[in-house]
Short mmCIF file of C-alpha atoms in Angstrom, two decimals:
data_model
loop_
_atom_site.label_atom_id
_atom_site.label_comp_id
_atom_site.label_asym_id
_atom_site.label_seq_id
_atom_site.Cartn_x
_atom_site.Cartn_y
_atom_site.Cartn_z
CA UNK A 191 16.76 -19.68 31.36
CA UNK A 192 20.13 -19.56 30.31
CA UNK A 193 21.75 -16.00 28.75
CA UNK A 194 23.58 -16.35 25.50
CA UNK A 195 27.29 -15.71 26.55
CA UNK A 196 28.14 -12.10 23.48
CA UNK A 197 26.21 -9.44 24.05
CA UNK A 198 25.05 -8.26 21.33
CA UNK A 199 25.15 -4.19 19.81
CA UNK A 200 21.88 -4.62 18.15
CA UNK A 201 19.33 -6.92 18.09
CA UNK A 202 16.96 -6.77 15.08
CA UNK A 203 13.19 -8.11 16.32
CA UNK A 204 11.53 -9.25 12.58
CA UNK A 205 12.93 -10.40 9.31
CA UNK A 206 10.56 -8.01 6.94
CA UNK A 207 10.70 -5.32 4.70
CA UNK A 208 12.29 -3.19 7.68
CA UNK A 209 14.14 -5.48 9.54
CA UNK A 210 16.29 -6.38 7.27
CA UNK A 211 16.44 -3.20 5.79
CA UNK A 212 17.67 -2.13 8.92
CA UNK A 213 19.85 -5.48 9.14
CA UNK A 214 21.90 -4.20 6.35
CA UNK A 215 22.06 -0.78 7.80
CA UNK A 216 23.56 -2.54 11.05
CA UNK A 217 25.92 -4.60 9.09
CA UNK A 218 27.91 -1.75 7.86
CA UNK A 219 29.57 -0.80 11.10
CA UNK A 220 29.40 -4.12 13.21
CA UNK A 221 28.96 -8.17 12.98
CA UNK A 222 28.27 -8.12 16.21
CA UNK A 223 24.06 -8.59 16.57
CA UNK A 224 21.41 -11.23 15.66
CA UNK A 225 17.74 -10.98 13.52
CA UNK A 226 15.09 -12.41 16.10
CA UNK A 227 11.99 -13.75 13.19
CA UNK A 228 9.75 -17.16 15.07
CA UNK A 229 9.00 -16.99 10.86
CA UNK A 230 7.09 -17.02 7.70
CA UNK A 231 10.26 -15.69 6.29
CA UNK A 232 10.08 -13.61 3.48
CA UNK A 233 8.59 -10.16 3.77
CA UNK A 234 4.70 -9.53 4.18
CA UNK A 235 4.72 -8.19 0.38
CA UNK A 236 6.52 -11.19 -1.36
CA UNK A 237 4.67 -13.33 0.78
CA UNK A 238 0.73 -11.86 1.33
CA UNK A 239 1.20 -8.41 -0.29
CA UNK A 240 2.25 -6.31 -3.25
CA UNK A 241 3.24 -9.16 -5.41
CA UNK A 242 0.81 -12.05 -5.35
CA UNK A 243 -2.13 -9.98 -5.19
CA UNK A 244 -0.40 -8.05 -8.46
CA UNK A 245 0.53 -12.14 -10.04
CA UNK A 246 -3.71 -11.80 -8.98
CA UNK A 247 -4.13 -9.05 -10.72
CA UNK A 248 -2.47 -9.67 -13.95
CA UNK A 249 -3.98 -12.05 -14.64
CA UNK A 250 -7.53 -10.88 -14.07
CA UNK A 251 -6.65 -7.64 -16.42
CA UNK A 252 -5.27 -10.54 -19.14
CA UNK A 253 -8.62 -11.97 -19.33
CA UNK A 254 -10.18 -8.46 -19.36
CA UNK A 255 -8.83 -6.86 -22.53
CA UNK A 256 -9.81 -10.50 -23.72
CA UNK A 257 -13.88 -9.89 -23.25
CA UNK A 258 -12.50 -6.08 -24.87
CA UNK A 259 -10.84 -8.32 -27.72
CA UNK A 260 -13.96 -10.26 -28.99
CA UNK A 261 -15.71 -6.95 -30.18
CA UNK A 262 -12.93 -7.07 -33.66
CA UNK A 263 -12.86 -11.05 -33.76
CA UNK A 264 -16.13 -13.01 -33.94
CA UNK A 265 -15.04 -16.05 -33.33
CA UNK A 266 -14.49 -15.05 -29.72
CA UNK A 267 -17.82 -13.71 -28.55
CA UNK A 268 -17.18 -14.39 -24.85
CA UNK A 269 -13.96 -15.07 -23.19
CA UNK A 270 -13.31 -18.91 -22.18
CA UNK A 271 -14.00 -20.42 -18.77
CA UNK A 272 -12.10 -19.69 -15.96
CA UNK A 273 -9.72 -22.55 -13.98
CA UNK A 274 -8.99 -20.70 -10.96
CA UNK A 275 -7.72 -23.66 -9.61
CA UNK A 276 -4.89 -23.33 -12.48
CA UNK A 277 -5.04 -19.29 -11.90
CA UNK A 278 -4.23 -19.89 -8.00
CA UNK A 279 -1.65 -22.81 -8.76
CA UNK A 280 0.00 -20.16 -11.15
CA UNK A 281 -0.06 -17.23 -8.22
CA UNK A 282 1.33 -19.06 -5.83
CA UNK A 283 4.16 -20.45 -7.67
CA UNK A 284 5.26 -16.52 -8.31
CA UNK A 285 4.40 -16.13 -4.73
CA UNK A 286 7.10 -19.12 -3.99
CA UNK A 287 9.67 -18.00 -6.16
CA UNK A 288 9.68 -14.47 -4.95
CA UNK A 289 8.78 -15.23 -1.41
CA UNK A 290 11.74 -18.09 -1.47
CA UNK A 291 14.15 -15.19 -3.38
CA UNK A 292 14.33 -13.20 -0.22
CA UNK A 293 15.24 -15.53 1.67
CA UNK A 294 18.37 -16.80 -0.75
CA UNK A 295 19.57 -13.66 0.09
CA UNK A 296 19.38 -14.15 3.94
CA UNK A 297 21.40 -17.00 3.69
CA UNK A 298 25.12 -15.62 3.45
CA UNK A 299 24.10 -14.37 7.27
CA UNK A 300 21.91 -17.49 7.88
CA UNK A 301 24.09 -17.66 11.40
CA UNK A 302 22.46 -14.32 13.02
CA UNK A 303 19.05 -15.05 12.25
CA UNK A 304 17.53 -17.29 15.52
CA UNK A 305 13.75 -18.55 14.65
CA UNK A 306 12.19 -17.33 17.41
CA UNK A 307 9.41 -14.83 19.41
CA UNK A 308 11.21 -12.13 21.41
CA UNK A 309 9.88 -10.45 24.46
CA UNK A 310 11.13 -7.14 26.13
CA UNK A 311 12.51 -8.49 29.78
CA UNK A 312 14.07 -4.24 29.63
CA UNK A 313 14.90 -1.90 27.03
CA UNK A 314 18.17 -4.03 26.27
CA UNK A 315 16.88 -7.23 27.21
CA UNK A 316 15.17 -9.64 25.52
CA UNK A 317 13.75 -13.04 26.56
CA UNK A 318 13.41 -15.53 23.66
CA UNK A 319 11.86 -18.43 25.82
CA UNK A 320 14.26 -20.27 27.20
CA UNK A 321 17.21 -17.72 27.25
CA UNK A 322 17.43 -14.23 27.72
CA UNK A 323 19.57 -11.95 24.86
CA UNK A 324 20.76 -8.48 26.13
CA UNK A 325 21.62 -5.86 22.72
CA UNK A 326 22.76 -2.78 23.26
CA UNK A 327 20.27 -0.85 21.13
CA UNK A 328 16.74 -2.98 20.04
CA UNK A 329 14.87 -2.22 16.55
CA UNK A 330 11.39 -3.00 16.05
CA UNK A 331 10.14 -4.66 12.90
CA UNK A 332 7.73 -6.94 13.53
CA UNK A 333 5.94 -5.68 10.90
CA UNK A 334 1.63 -5.78 10.54
CA UNK A 335 -1.29 -8.48 10.99
CA UNK A 336 -4.69 -8.26 9.01
CA UNK A 337 -7.89 -7.23 12.10
CA UNK A 338 -11.03 -9.43 12.34
CA UNK A 339 -13.52 -8.49 14.80
CA UNK A 340 -13.45 -11.10 18.08
CA UNK A 341 -17.36 -10.71 16.85
CA UNK A 342 -16.90 -12.65 13.28
CA UNK A 343 -14.92 -15.57 14.68
CA UNK A 344 -17.29 -17.95 14.93
CA UNK A 345 -18.05 -17.73 11.36
CA UNK A 346 -14.10 -18.23 10.73
CA UNK A 347 -13.90 -21.47 8.71
CA UNK A 348 -15.69 -18.53 5.55
CA UNK A 349 -14.03 -15.98 6.21
CA UNK A 350 -10.99 -15.21 4.56
CA UNK A 351 -8.06 -12.50 5.50
CA UNK A 352 -5.67 -11.42 2.95
CA UNK A 353 -2.59 -13.53 4.77
CA UNK A 354 -4.85 -16.47 4.38
CA UNK A 355 -6.02 -15.11 0.87
CA UNK A 356 -3.63 -16.94 -1.69
CA UNK A 357 -3.57 -20.81 0.27
CA UNK A 358 -7.44 -21.19 -1.45
CA UNK A 359 -7.08 -23.78 -4.16
CA UNK A 360 -9.68 -22.45 -6.31
CA UNK A 361 -12.20 -19.13 -6.60
CA UNK A 362 -15.40 -19.68 -4.60
CA UNK A 363 -18.41 -18.54 -6.64
CA UNK A 364 -19.56 -15.78 -4.64
CA UNK A 365 -17.50 -14.04 -3.02
CA UNK A 366 -18.28 -10.82 -0.52
CA UNK A 367 -15.24 -8.05 0.57
CA UNK A 368 -15.64 -6.21 4.08
CA UNK A 369 -13.81 -3.20 3.63
CA UNK A 370 -11.89 -1.41 0.42
CA UNK A 371 -9.08 -0.45 1.27
CA UNK A 372 -6.07 -0.68 -1.15
CA UNK A 373 -6.27 -4.47 -0.67
CA UNK A 374 -9.68 -4.93 -0.61
CA UNK A 375 -10.24 -3.08 -3.94
CA UNK A 376 -7.23 -4.50 -6.13
CA UNK A 377 -8.91 -7.77 -4.65
CA UNK A 378 -12.59 -7.74 -5.24
CA UNK A 379 -12.33 -5.83 -8.86
CA UNK A 380 -9.81 -9.64 -9.58
CA UNK A 381 -12.23 -11.91 -8.12
CA UNK A 382 -15.01 -10.12 -10.35
CA UNK A 383 -12.66 -9.96 -13.86
CA UNK A 384 -12.18 -13.72 -13.17
CA UNK A 385 -15.95 -13.93 -12.88
CA UNK A 386 -16.62 -14.52 -8.87
CA UNK A 387 -20.17 -12.64 -8.40
CA UNK A 388 -18.66 -9.81 -5.17
CA UNK A 389 -20.36 -8.24 -3.26
CA UNK A 390 -17.91 -5.06 -1.51
CA UNK A 391 -18.67 -3.35 1.32
CA UNK A 392 -17.78 -0.52 2.85
CA UNK A 393 -18.28 2.10 5.37
CA UNK A 394 -17.24 5.24 3.45
CA UNK A 395 -16.04 5.44 -0.15
CA UNK A 396 -12.66 6.74 -0.08
CA UNK A 397 -11.93 3.61 -2.20
CA UNK A 398 -7.62 3.29 -2.47
CA UNK A 399 -7.32 5.47 -0.67
CA UNK A 400 -9.08 8.38 -2.18
CA UNK A 401 -10.27 11.53 0.02
CA UNK A 402 -11.89 14.01 -2.37
CA UNK A 403 -15.34 13.53 -2.53
CA UNK A 404 -15.96 13.59 -6.89
CA UNK A 405 -13.03 11.04 -7.11
CA UNK A 406 -14.70 9.30 -5.06
CA UNK A 407 -17.92 9.66 -6.35
CA UNK A 408 -15.89 8.90 -10.00
CA UNK A 409 -14.00 6.18 -8.53
CA UNK A 410 -17.89 4.60 -6.67
CA UNK A 411 -19.84 4.91 -10.31
CA UNK A 412 -16.87 3.15 -12.26
CA UNK A 413 -16.10 -0.04 -9.62
CA UNK A 414 -19.90 -0.16 -9.13
CA UNK A 415 -20.35 -1.25 -12.98
CA UNK A 416 -18.58 -4.55 -12.08
CA UNK A 417 -19.54 -5.47 -7.80
CA UNK A 418 -21.85 -4.77 -6.41
CA UNK A 419 -21.15 -2.41 -3.90
CA UNK A 420 -22.68 -0.61 -0.42
CA UNK A 421 -21.74 1.87 1.94
CA UNK A 422 -22.51 0.87 5.43
CA UNK A 423 -21.74 -1.50 8.54
CA UNK A 424 -20.81 -4.74 7.51
CA UNK A 425 -22.55 -7.40 8.92
CA UNK A 426 -22.66 -11.44 9.13
CA UNK A 427 -26.35 -12.61 9.97
CA UNK A 428 -25.78 -16.30 9.77
CA UNK A 429 -24.27 -19.51 8.63
CA UNK A 430 -25.91 -21.40 6.00
CA UNK A 431 -25.12 -24.76 4.35
CA UNK A 432 -22.38 -23.43 1.92
CA UNK A 433 -21.82 -20.57 2.85
CA UNK A 434 -22.73 -17.22 4.74
CA UNK A 435 -26.03 -14.85 5.07
CA UNK A 436 -24.16 -10.87 4.77
CA UNK A 437 -26.14 -7.76 5.51
CA UNK A 438 -25.31 -4.74 4.99
CA UNK A 439 -28.06 -1.92 5.59
CA UNK A 440 -31.56 -2.84 4.46
CA UNK A 441 -29.70 -5.92 1.91
CA UNK A 442 -28.91 -9.05 2.56
CA UNK A 443 -26.33 -11.40 0.14
CA UNK A 444 -25.55 -15.50 0.38
CA UNK A 445 -21.76 -15.97 -0.74
CA UNK A 446 -19.40 -18.74 -0.24
CA UNK A 447 -16.94 -16.51 1.67
CA UNK A 448 -16.04 -13.31 3.02
CA UNK A 449 -12.51 -11.27 2.62
CA UNK A 450 -12.10 -9.56 5.33
CA UNK A 451 -10.01 -6.69 4.10
CA UNK A 452 -10.33 -4.42 7.62
CA UNK A 453 -6.33 -3.45 7.61
CA UNK A 454 -3.77 -4.47 9.20
CA UNK A 455 -2.95 -4.00 12.74
CA UNK A 456 1.12 -2.80 14.22
CA UNK A 457 2.05 -7.05 15.37
CA UNK A 458 3.06 -6.08 19.44
CA UNK A 459 0.82 -8.50 21.21
CA UNK A 460 3.35 -10.14 23.82
CA UNK A 461 5.89 -8.16 22.33
CA UNK A 462 5.76 -6.58 26.46
CA UNK A 463 6.14 -3.12 25.26
CA UNK A 464 4.62 -2.93 28.79
CA UNK A 465 8.27 -4.01 30.47
CA UNK A 466 9.96 -0.04 28.81
CA UNK A 467 7.60 0.99 31.77
CA UNK A 468 5.69 4.15 29.11
CA UNK A 469 2.63 4.74 28.05
CA UNK A 470 0.92 2.31 25.39
CA UNK A 471 -1.19 4.48 23.38
CA UNK A 472 -5.49 2.33 22.24
CA UNK A 473 -3.19 -0.08 19.51
CA UNK A 474 -0.14 -1.12 21.74
CA UNK A 475 2.11 1.47 20.87
CA UNK A 476 4.85 3.42 22.95
CA UNK A 477 5.49 7.26 21.89
CA UNK A 478 8.33 7.19 19.21
CA UNK A 479 10.24 10.22 17.32
CA UNK A 480 8.44 10.33 13.50
CA UNK A 481 11.77 11.16 12.24
CA UNK A 482 14.43 9.59 14.42
CA UNK A 483 12.29 6.15 15.54
CA UNK A 484 13.31 6.06 18.93
CA UNK A 485 11.21 5.44 21.86
CA UNK A 486 11.59 8.43 24.24
CA UNK A 487 15.23 8.56 25.07
CA UNK A 488 15.43 4.73 25.43
CA UNK A 489 17.77 2.36 23.52
CA UNK A 490 15.46 1.06 20.75
CA UNK A 491 13.99 2.08 17.79
CA UNK A 492 10.69 0.82 15.68
CA UNK A 493 10.28 0.79 11.70
CA UNK A 494 8.48 -0.48 9.01
CA UNK A 495 4.17 -1.12 9.30
CA UNK A 496 4.56 -2.19 12.88
CA UNK A 497 4.75 1.61 13.85
CA UNK A 498 2.12 2.54 11.91
CA UNK A 499 2.84 5.63 10.12
CA UNK A 500 2.78 4.73 6.01
CA UNK A 501 2.89 0.42 5.64
CA UNK A 502 3.72 1.28 2.31
CA UNK A 503 7.33 -1.22 1.61
CA UNK A 504 9.69 1.65 -0.17
CA UNK A 505 8.46 3.82 3.80
CA UNK A 506 9.15 0.09 5.48
CA UNK A 507 12.23 0.25 3.76
CA UNK A 508 13.50 3.51 4.82
CA UNK A 509 12.36 3.36 7.70
CA UNK A 510 14.85 0.17 8.69
CA UNK A 511 17.38 1.72 7.00
CA UNK A 512 16.87 5.14 9.25
CA UNK A 513 16.77 2.75 12.97
CA UNK A 514 19.22 0.82 11.23
CA UNK A 515 21.77 3.69 10.41
CA UNK A 516 21.35 5.50 14.12
CA UNK A 517 21.50 2.45 16.31
CA UNK A 518 25.20 2.08 15.02
CA UNK A 519 25.76 6.24 15.42
CA UNK A 520 27.53 8.13 17.31
CA UNK A 521 24.28 10.12 17.80
CA UNK A 522 21.05 10.13 16.44
CA UNK A 523 19.82 11.40 13.72
CA UNK A 524 16.60 13.04 12.18
CA UNK A 525 15.24 12.14 8.44
CA UNK A 526 12.61 13.65 6.33
CA UNK A 527 10.14 11.12 4.59
CA UNK A 528 10.07 11.09 1.50
CA UNK A 529 6.94 12.83 -0.55
CA UNK A 530 3.90 10.39 -0.55
CA UNK A 531 3.40 8.25 -3.10
CA UNK A 532 -0.04 5.56 -2.61
CA UNK A 533 -0.37 3.11 -5.73
CA UNK A 534 -4.06 0.84 -5.61
CA UNK A 535 -3.33 -1.53 -8.46
CA UNK A 536 -6.47 -1.63 -9.30
CA UNK A 537 -8.04 -0.35 -13.22
CA UNK A 538 -8.10 2.21 -13.77
CA UNK A 539 -5.08 2.91 -11.28
CA UNK A 540 -5.21 5.08 -7.98
CA UNK A 541 -2.90 6.97 -6.54
CA UNK A 542 -2.46 9.41 -4.66
CA UNK A 543 0.90 11.86 -4.21
CA UNK A 544 2.02 14.98 -1.77
CA UNK A 545 -1.16 16.11 0.30
CA UNK A 546 -4.16 14.60 -0.30
CA UNK A 547 -7.62 16.10 -0.37
CA UNK A 548 -8.62 15.79 3.54
CA UNK A 549 -5.24 16.52 4.48
CA UNK A 550 -5.24 19.73 2.74
CA UNK A 551 -8.81 21.11 3.90
CA UNK A 552 -7.21 20.09 7.53
CA UNK A 553 -4.70 21.97 7.42
CA UNK A 554 -6.22 24.85 5.81
CA UNK A 555 -4.66 25.44 3.07
CA UNK A 556 -6.19 27.43 0.54
CA UNK A 557 -5.91 25.61 -3.12
CA UNK A 558 -7.15 24.57 -6.82
CA UNK A 559 -7.60 21.75 -8.51
CA UNK A 560 -6.76 21.12 -11.43
CA UNK A 561 -9.08 18.59 -13.46
CA UNK A 562 -8.93 16.26 -16.83
CA UNK A 563 -10.97 13.59 -17.38
CA UNK A 564 -10.09 10.06 -19.41
CA UNK A 565 -13.44 9.94 -21.16
CA UNK A 566 -12.66 11.88 -24.39
CA UNK A 567 -9.19 11.72 -24.07
CA UNK A 568 -6.95 10.52 -27.94
CA UNK A 569 -4.83 7.44 -25.98
CA UNK A 570 -6.85 6.28 -23.65
CA UNK A 571 -10.24 5.72 -26.20
CA UNK A 572 -7.35 4.22 -28.59
CA UNK A 573 -7.09 1.23 -25.65
CA UNK A 574 -10.59 1.11 -24.46
CA UNK A 575 -9.23 2.26 -21.57
CA UNK A 576 -11.84 5.52 -21.68
CA UNK A 577 -12.72 5.98 -17.67
CA UNK A 578 -9.95 8.10 -15.60
CA UNK A 579 -9.89 11.86 -13.52
CA UNK A 580 -7.07 13.55 -12.33
CA UNK A 581 -7.26 15.74 -9.91
CA UNK A 582 -4.20 18.35 -8.91
CA UNK A 583 -3.78 20.79 -5.96
CA UNK A 584 -1.98 23.91 -6.22
CA UNK A 585 -1.48 26.82 -4.31
CA UNK A 586 -4.20 29.98 -4.92
CA UNK A 587 -1.71 32.05 -4.37
CA UNK A 588 1.28 31.10 -7.21
CA UNK A 589 0.19 27.36 -8.28
CA UNK A 590 2.35 25.33 -6.82
CA UNK A 591 2.15 21.86 -6.83
CA UNK A 592 1.19 20.77 -3.55
CA UNK A 593 -0.21 17.38 -4.02
CA UNK A 594 -2.96 15.49 -6.16
CA UNK A 595 -6.01 12.46 -6.47
CA UNK A 596 -5.68 10.35 -9.51
CA UNK A 597 -7.78 7.67 -11.08
CA UNK A 598 -6.36 6.95 -14.59
CA UNK A 599 -5.22 4.08 -16.69
CA UNK A 600 -1.40 3.63 -16.22
CA UNK A 601 -2.13 5.62 -13.24
CA UNK A 602 1.12 3.77 -11.73
CA UNK A 603 3.36 6.01 -13.71
CA UNK A 604 1.38 9.40 -13.60
CA UNK A 605 1.84 9.47 -9.64
CA UNK A 606 5.54 8.42 -9.92
CA UNK A 607 6.30 11.61 -12.14
CA UNK A 608 3.99 13.94 -9.98
CA UNK A 609 5.81 12.24 -7.10
CA UNK A 610 8.71 13.02 -8.73
CA UNK A 611 7.91 16.85 -10.00
CA UNK A 612 6.42 17.61 -6.19
CA UNK A 613 10.30 16.02 -4.28
CA UNK A 614 12.08 19.18 -7.26
CA UNK A 615 9.66 21.10 -5.51
CA UNK A 616 9.41 23.13 -9.69
CA UNK A 617 6.77 25.51 -10.19
CA UNK A 618 3.95 24.67 -12.20
CA UNK A 619 4.44 26.63 -15.39
CA UNK A 620 8.10 25.09 -15.50
CA UNK A 621 6.15 22.02 -15.47
CA UNK A 622 3.66 23.11 -18.25
CA UNK A 623 7.34 24.27 -20.08
CA UNK A 624 8.48 19.94 -19.83
CA UNK A 625 7.39 18.16 -22.94
CA UNK A 626 4.66 16.60 -23.41
CA UNK A 627 4.29 13.67 -25.93
CA UNK A 628 1.96 13.40 -28.28
CA UNK A 629 -0.76 10.62 -28.12
CA UNK A 630 0.07 9.78 -24.71
CA UNK A 631 -1.90 9.73 -21.28
CA UNK A 632 0.26 12.13 -20.01
CA UNK A 633 -1.09 14.97 -21.92
CA UNK A 634 -4.12 14.62 -20.28
CA UNK A 635 -1.59 15.40 -16.62
CA UNK A 636 -0.47 19.04 -19.11
CA UNK A 637 -4.55 19.99 -18.88
CA UNK A 638 -5.04 19.10 -15.40
CA UNK A 639 -1.87 21.83 -14.87
CA UNK A 640 -2.77 24.28 -16.85
CA UNK A 641 -6.23 23.90 -15.13
CA UNK A 642 -4.62 24.77 -11.87
CA UNK A 643 -2.33 27.52 -13.03
CA UNK A 644 -5.44 29.04 -14.89
CA UNK A 645 -6.86 29.49 -11.58
CA UNK A 646 -4.47 30.91 -9.50
CA UNK A 647 -3.80 34.43 -8.86
CA UNK A 648 -0.45 34.66 -10.90
CA UNK A 649 -1.26 34.96 -14.38
CA UNK A 650 -0.46 32.31 -17.00
CA UNK A 651 2.25 32.11 -19.13
CA UNK A 652 1.86 33.86 -22.34
CA UNK A 653 4.28 31.09 -24.15
CA UNK A 654 4.43 27.29 -22.38
CA UNK A 655 7.54 26.99 -23.64
CA UNK A 656 10.87 28.77 -21.45
CA UNK A 657 13.22 31.45 -22.58
CA UNK A 658 16.39 31.19 -23.57
CA UNK A 659 18.07 32.49 -20.16
CA UNK A 660 15.91 30.37 -18.81
CA UNK A 661 16.27 26.27 -18.25
CA UNK A 662 13.84 24.25 -15.92
CA UNK A 663 13.80 24.16 -11.89
#
């Protein structure tokens, strides 16, 4: 085993979203760094996550809208047959374009990229297989891997995890989805809209990250119109000639494939974290400061999906910058998190903003719920998307916005608006004084705001417009 002649200021393990952000920050202070990633390159988001899933969803939604339009055009009574081979080819072409764009951006510093696996020898030394390197600071940004229970591995020929789903040459006629987190419910609904018979099994009703029981029930009822849902443990009974027999509670189904979407685990296997001589938790992770991302007092930082804090792209990017900044800073700095924002691109969209219902309950915060339903909302009715529900959570004392859970058409946009308002800490009456155009989906948000103010202990303003001497917060 040989040593590289140069000792690096910083070594970054992982060239995903967090690793690339860290590299960008480190490169502002030093060119004596190295990025280590055995591949494949291109980030989880571009290759197997955000981007290809949304490409498939757009095609599925287009077919769904075509069915709705068929009510007004007598020559179209049902959607045309679906060519799923062509659809998957289209999704892969877009996927390859997005991932290729990421790789293209790496070319200018490719001389600092080592495509091998790294393993800690100690807090400053990495074993790359046939050589070792040393670095003053090391950033762990190895991302995450899909969870696949060991008991199901004998059925691997019929199981698809989220890293391999987009390699399917075409979609099967019958598919089960185990797990209804964000990616599970997104793909499950898209498959159903493309004509696949979908059976979805989940242990609880926290579909797409919803924690509010009323929101969960509403979403569950909506999705059950398009696919078979079962709440309970998912079981694989046996392999059949062309697929699997699965069970949930007392119900059994025969399916061609199972999409296993039970979440993702930190990618730390064989990373040698035990050689850092710190205690590891049940996920194999060492203790670290979530505001600085430093591992105890070691010259090591952990950023992105691998640390399990918020496995979302913009959060991973932020953490990469934080880790990169601290790796080359004269002193360690702490940073605040952005307002929490999580979106599932189902139809309607699911969004959780700020503090969720569950978080508020767990923290013992006294809050009221402002509600607006979309079955009779004008713009929603016009577009044929008259399904949806808003729950805004406001402090009972003054009505100040604390968080929200949404199940709405175009909820991705209203979710952003609420996250921005929460970040500015604007009082609810000042939010109500902002413009709401007619007819728009945003008008439903105003209804929910009024509901919060009406329940809060502070009196509701007699006018929703500001007096001349006042300005919006």
